[in-house]
Amino acid sequence: MQVSPITFDTFSQMQDDACQERIVAAKAKLGKRLVILGHHYQRDDVIRHADFTGDSLKLSRQAADSEAEYIVFCGVHFMAEVADILSRPEQISILPDLSAGCSMADMASLAKVERAWRELKTVLDPDQSVTPVTYINSAADLKAFCGEHGGIVCTSSNATRILDWSFAQREKVLFFPDQNLGRWSGFKMGIPLDEMVLWDYDQPMGGLTPEQIRKARIILWKGLCSVHQMFQPQHIENFRAQHPDGLVISHPECSFEVCQLSDYVGSTEYIIKTIAESKPGTHWLVGTELNLVNRLANRFKPEGKTVQFMSSTVCMCSTMARIDPQHLAWVLENLVAGKVVNRTTVPPQEAELARLSLQRMLDAS
């Protein structure tokens, strides 16, 4: 007899402590059939159950190399998609709450990017002169678009290397969805700011003239991270006034002005490594997501290091925070019962093209 999935109603009002106990029990029953991935920005009461923690690409590759049949990704939707793309056919990728999306990724839909490509064709031949580059923080169909049009995926740690590869293919780059990562990476490569133009997807021709498009080396999509946009230059200026010997480290999703004022700029893995290798007693101001910064503050406090969140207001990734103990307990108990809920599946043709753009990135890195 077919067993119906357990409904979420059973868990929605459950206390966190009870959820924690049930998660531990379900993990024990599933054993090596299960791997739980926890992104760095995930909340503490969820990431404590992760078998692996890290950035999205690293986690997906670890899951693909594991024995697990079930990959439960405590992150956001595009991360579960990448896990599905890179995993073996018999592995199943699951997102505990399907509403856990990414506002930045949503700023570049396939329809908008395809329209931009058509509009670019009125000025030049994009398939001959423009390499599309998508940040890994994007939907699978955009990774597939890049695969189809000779493009590639990048991460916050390899963006400059990927731009090098892209310019070796064609003279220009269309970079989406994060304008800040694209601008900072181009700047580090010595590309003048006036040769990096902003494509406003709400405007005809991106709000650009044919002359601006022809002159541009990088066409930046008008997208950004709602968390990292909260960090402002005055936060750094205030910190330096109070702590002249302090150090500032920021994620490249921050604004260009914040990156310019920082002592170090890099991915979450880079931020963790840099603070870990710093001298005892160092005072840090960190421009990235709150959960990670709090975790670093607690980790390095015994070494006398102070790790301070950059913004004066609380700003965490609210969509990632939708993955809570209740949803995690729900999906795990369904797996114990032999039911899969919230499976994330990328259609085969789309997955093949997306895998191509990801493989180009891995080969070029």
XYZ file of C-alpha atoms in Angstrom:
365
model
C 0.000 0.000 0.000
C 1.320 3.437 -0.974
C 2.184 5.653 1.994
C 1.257 9.337 1.795
C 3.936 11.901 2.705
C 3.854 13.323 6.200
C 2.348 16.805 6.018
C 4.261 19.820 7.283
C 1.352 20.744 9.572
C 2.665 18.185 12.058
C 5.901 20.195 12.397
C 4.892 23.822 11.845
C 4.216 24.561 15.530
C 6.771 22.138 16.947
C 9.257 23.557 19.452
C 12.861 23.832 18.292
C 14.170 21.441 20.970
C 11.748 18.739 19.885
C 12.764 19.279 16.258
C 16.439 18.975 17.127
C 15.853 15.603 18.785
C 13.869 14.322 15.811
C 16.501 15.525 13.332
C 19.223 13.663 15.226
C 17.075 10.516 15.369
C 16.223 10.655 11.658
C 19.871 11.218 10.706
C 20.849 8.160 12.712
C 18.255 6.021 10.925
C 19.243 7.216 7.458
C 22.975 6.883 8.062
C 25.168 7.103 4.968
C 22.122 7.315 2.708
C 21.873 10.979 3.730
C 24.173 13.994 3.507
C 23.129 17.389 4.874
C 24.809 20.465 3.393
C 24.894 23.772 5.286
C 25.816 27.014 3.562
C 27.923 29.486 5.554
C 24.980 31.900 5.855
C 22.673 29.306 7.368
C 21.279 29.784 10.860
C 23.045 28.049 13.763
C 20.150 25.809 14.777
C 20.236 24.259 11.302
C 23.923 24.281 10.389
C 24.695 22.299 13.557
C 23.247 19.263 11.748
C 25.283 19.716 8.549
C 27.747 17.044 7.480
C 29.551 19.635 5.334
C 29.614 23.434 5.547
C 30.922 25.892 2.996
C 30.094 27.766 -0.204
C 27.503 26.419 -2.601
C 29.801 24.966 -5.293
C 32.128 23.310 -2.788
C 29.175 21.731 -1.007
C 27.619 20.387 -4.213
C 30.890 18.759 -5.232
C 31.313 17.206 -1.784
C 27.804 15.782 -1.972
C 28.435 14.350 -5.442
C 31.543 12.601 -4.097
C 29.678 11.132 -1.124
C 27.883 7.795 -0.870
C 24.617 9.557 -0.087
C 21.402 8.799 -1.890
C 19.708 11.915 -0.475
C 21.293 15.395 -0.589
C 19.489 17.799 1.728
C 20.759 21.304 0.954
C 20.248 23.834 3.733
C 20.663 26.866 1.533
C 18.578 28.434 -1.227
C 16.995 27.216 -4.442
C 19.852 27.756 -6.892
C 22.162 25.810 -4.567
C 19.886 22.765 -4.597
C 19.779 23.084 -8.398
C 23.580 23.031 -8.627
C 23.630 19.976 -6.376
C 21.186 18.248 -8.720
C 23.223 19.210 -11.799
C 26.552 18.007 -10.406
C 25.353 14.933 -8.530
C 25.113 11.389 -9.843
C 21.856 10.331 -11.535
C 20.810 8.171 -8.604
C 21.230 10.995 -6.069
C 18.240 13.112 -5.045
C 18.587 16.818 -4.205
C 16.163 18.251 -1.641
C 15.539 21.822 -0.442
C 13.790 21.778 2.959
C 11.697 24.875 2.170
C 10.964 25.646 -1.493
C 10.375 29.319 -0.621
C 14.075 29.715 0.213
C 15.130 31.663 -2.846
C 17.667 34.381 -3.634
C 16.550 37.928 -4.384
C 19.716 38.570 -6.401
C 19.208 35.491 -8.549
C 15.600 36.555 -9.145
C 16.791 39.869 -10.633
C 18.051 38.042 -13.723
C 15.347 35.821 -15.173
C 15.865 33.859 -18.381
C 13.218 35.959 -20.155
C 15.018 39.195 -19.257
C 18.422 37.881 -20.279
C 17.093 36.536 -23.581
C 15.492 39.901 -24.270
C 18.796 41.649 -23.529
C 20.548 39.260 -25.945
C 18.011 40.103 -28.662
C 18.432 43.823 -28.051
C 22.219 43.516 -28.197
C 21.788 41.952 -31.633
C 20.547 45.309 -32.932
C 24.011 46.758 -32.219
C 26.398 43.809 -32.644
C 26.462 40.020 -32.952
C 26.584 38.865 -29.307
C 27.362 35.254 -30.234
C 30.521 36.527 -31.899
C 31.519 39.378 -29.581
C 29.976 38.810 -26.106
C 30.707 36.042 -23.603
C 27.808 35.619 -21.168
C 29.045 35.049 -17.615
C 26.664 34.153 -14.817
C 27.547 34.210 -11.140
C 26.804 30.843 -9.582
C 24.096 32.675 -7.594
C 21.657 32.282 -10.475
C 18.970 29.920 -11.696
C 19.844 26.767 -13.618
C 18.230 28.060 -16.809
C 20.688 30.967 -16.874
C 23.594 28.589 -16.456
C 22.104 26.675 -19.379
C 21.850 29.924 -21.381
C 25.575 30.449 -20.830
C 26.281 26.868 -21.837
C 24.337 27.325 -25.062
C 25.956 30.657 -25.981
C 29.602 29.824 -25.328
C 29.504 31.280 -21.828
C 30.547 30.228 -18.375
C 29.768 30.331 -14.644
C 31.904 32.083 -12.013
C 32.106 32.192 -8.231
C 33.164 35.025 -5.951
C 36.594 33.418 -5.604
C 37.407 32.829 -9.286
C 35.623 35.725 -11.049
C 38.801 37.419 -12.334
C 40.165 34.142 -13.744
C 36.827 33.500 -15.419
C 36.811 36.998 -16.919
C 40.312 36.315 -18.288
C 38.956 33.174 -19.945
C 35.917 35.051 -21.227
C 37.940 37.822 -22.869
C 40.095 35.187 -24.536
C 36.913 33.930 -26.228
C 35.282 37.253 -27.180
C 35.964 40.969 -26.756
C 33.073 41.745 -24.375
C 31.332 40.192 -21.378
C 27.707 40.291 -20.270
C 27.958 39.693 -16.502
C 24.897 38.792 -14.429
C 23.186 38.893 -12.002
C 25.510 40.732 -9.558
C 26.834 44.047 -10.809
C 29.081 44.502 -7.765
C 31.078 41.299 -8.216
C 31.444 42.052 -11.921
C 32.540 45.651 -11.383
C 35.050 44.813 -8.641
C 36.512 41.925 -10.641
C 36.841 44.080 -13.761
C 38.436 46.875 -11.737
C 41.021 44.460 -10.326
C 41.892 43.522 -13.913
C 42.527 47.168 -14.783
C 39.364 47.767 -16.794
C 38.330 51.460 -16.541
C 35.001 52.113 -14.865
C 33.689 53.893 -17.962
C 34.207 50.674 -19.937
C 31.890 48.832 -17.532
C 28.309 49.911 -18.210
C 25.135 49.027 -16.308
C 22.347 47.206 -18.144
C 19.004 48.232 -16.623
C 16.687 45.356 -17.557
C 13.628 47.560 -17.005
C 14.703 49.942 -19.770
C 14.759 49.429 -23.554
C 18.296 48.536 -24.649
C 19.203 48.414 -20.967
C 19.075 52.210 -20.885
C 22.261 52.331 -22.981
C 23.109 53.934 -26.305
C 24.653 51.904 -29.153
C 27.859 53.886 -28.626
C 28.016 52.900 -24.926
C 27.477 49.246 -25.823
C 30.196 49.294 -28.486
C 32.664 50.977 -26.119
C 31.938 48.697 -23.147
C 34.148 45.768 -22.243
C 31.853 44.534 -19.461
C 28.081 44.971 -19.535
C 26.949 44.678 -15.920
C 23.468 43.470 -15.095
C 21.524 45.694 -12.688
C 21.386 43.133 -9.898
C 22.668 43.026 -6.340
C 22.493 41.236 -3.003
C 19.970 42.750 -0.618
C 22.185 41.849 2.359
C 25.500 43.178 1.063
C 23.974 46.436 -0.197
C 23.324 47.352 3.456
C 27.022 47.949 4.087
C 28.054 51.565 3.563
C 31.349 53.519 3.433
C 30.432 55.363 6.629
C 30.398 52.048 8.497
C 34.065 51.625 7.614
C 34.911 55.257 8.343
C 33.328 55.026 11.803
C 35.174 51.785 12.517
C 38.550 53.246 11.512
C 37.945 56.297 13.719
C 37.349 54.012 16.709
C 39.937 51.347 15.828
C 42.842 52.878 13.852
C 44.691 49.556 13.865
C 41.631 47.526 12.904
C 41.242 45.652 9.644
C 38.298 45.605 7.250
C 37.360 42.606 5.112
C 34.397 42.511 2.730
C 32.676 40.212 0.294
C 32.819 41.381 -3.360
C 29.008 41.480 -3.440
C 29.409 44.727 -1.458
C 29.327 48.037 -3.297
C 32.398 49.220 -5.187
C 32.911 52.006 -2.626
C 32.904 49.556 0.300
C 35.330 47.231 -1.481
C 37.667 50.157 -2.221
C 37.766 51.150 1.453
C 38.387 47.570 2.651
C 41.799 46.088 3.430
C 40.747 42.706 2.043
C 38.015 41.640 -0.369
C 37.078 38.041 -1.087
C 34.660 35.128 -0.878
C 33.284 33.705 2.351
C 35.967 31.018 2.324
C 38.598 33.744 1.845
C 37.142 35.785 4.690
C 37.239 32.801 7.052
C 40.798 31.870 6.037
C 42.112 35.435 6.325
C 40.709 35.976 9.799
C 41.866 32.512 10.906
C 45.440 33.271 9.815
C 45.564 36.752 11.379
C 47.516 37.533 14.531
C 45.901 37.122 17.961
C 44.318 40.326 19.192
C 43.377 41.540 15.703
C 40.217 43.632 15.435
C 38.124 42.930 12.329
C 35.184 44.633 10.672
C 33.446 42.167 8.368
C 31.098 42.963 5.497
C 29.113 39.796 4.900
C 26.064 37.923 6.233
C 25.310 38.148 9.959
C 25.128 34.426 10.819
C 28.623 33.826 9.462
C 30.053 36.910 11.200
C 28.574 35.868 14.556
C 29.970 32.373 14.077
C 33.429 33.791 13.353
C 33.223 36.086 16.397
C 32.563 33.122 18.672
C 35.168 30.929 17.003
C 38.033 33.407 17.291
C 37.189 35.011 20.624
C 39.516 32.606 22.525
C 42.394 33.926 20.354
C 41.653 37.485 21.426
C 40.369 38.411 17.975
C 37.372 40.705 17.741
C 35.098 40.106 14.769
C 32.551 42.867 14.279
C 29.588 42.984 11.903
C 29.855 45.936 9.513
C 26.292 47.237 9.557
C 24.715 49.000 12.500
C 21.420 47.274 11.701
C 20.671 43.560 11.621
C 20.751 42.220 8.073
C 20.752 38.508 7.488
C 19.773 36.494 4.446
C 16.044 36.292 5.181
C 15.316 33.777 2.428
C 18.056 31.424 3.610
C 16.644 31.767 7.137
C 13.464 30.079 5.917
C 15.300 26.786 6.302
C 14.496 26.083 9.937
C 14.583 23.032 12.260
C 10.900 22.402 11.545
C 11.397 22.037 7.784
C 14.577 20.013 8.229
C 12.876 17.589 10.631
C 9.927 17.296 8.219
C 11.975 16.333 5.153
C 14.131 13.892 7.147
C 11.205 12.079 8.734
C 9.613 11.745 5.312
C 12.830 10.161 4.047
C 12.780 7.730 6.967
C 9.203 6.862 5.935
C 10.348 6.286 2.363
C 8.929 9.527 0.968
C 10.757 12.344 -0.806
C 9.350 15.857 -0.408
C 10.666 19.095 -1.934
C 12.855 17.379 -4.483
C 14.734 19.834 -6.706
C 15.134 18.580 -10.255
C 16.631 20.392 -13.247
C 15.220 19.198 -16.614
C 17.746 16.971 -18.477
C 18.466 19.263 -21.456
C 18.765 22.302 -19.211
C 20.997 20.375 -16.819
C 23.264 19.275 -19.678
C 23.811 22.848 -20.879
C 24.229 24.145 -17.317
C 26.752 21.394 -16.630
C 28.675 22.517 -19.707
C 29.025 26.077 -18.411
C 30.004 24.778 -14.963
C 32.594 22.447 -16.483
C 34.087 25.330 -18.443
C 34.490 27.137 -15.137
C 36.136 24.148 -13.455
C 38.509 23.722 -16.403
C 39.415 27.420 -16.417
C 39.892 27.748 -12.629
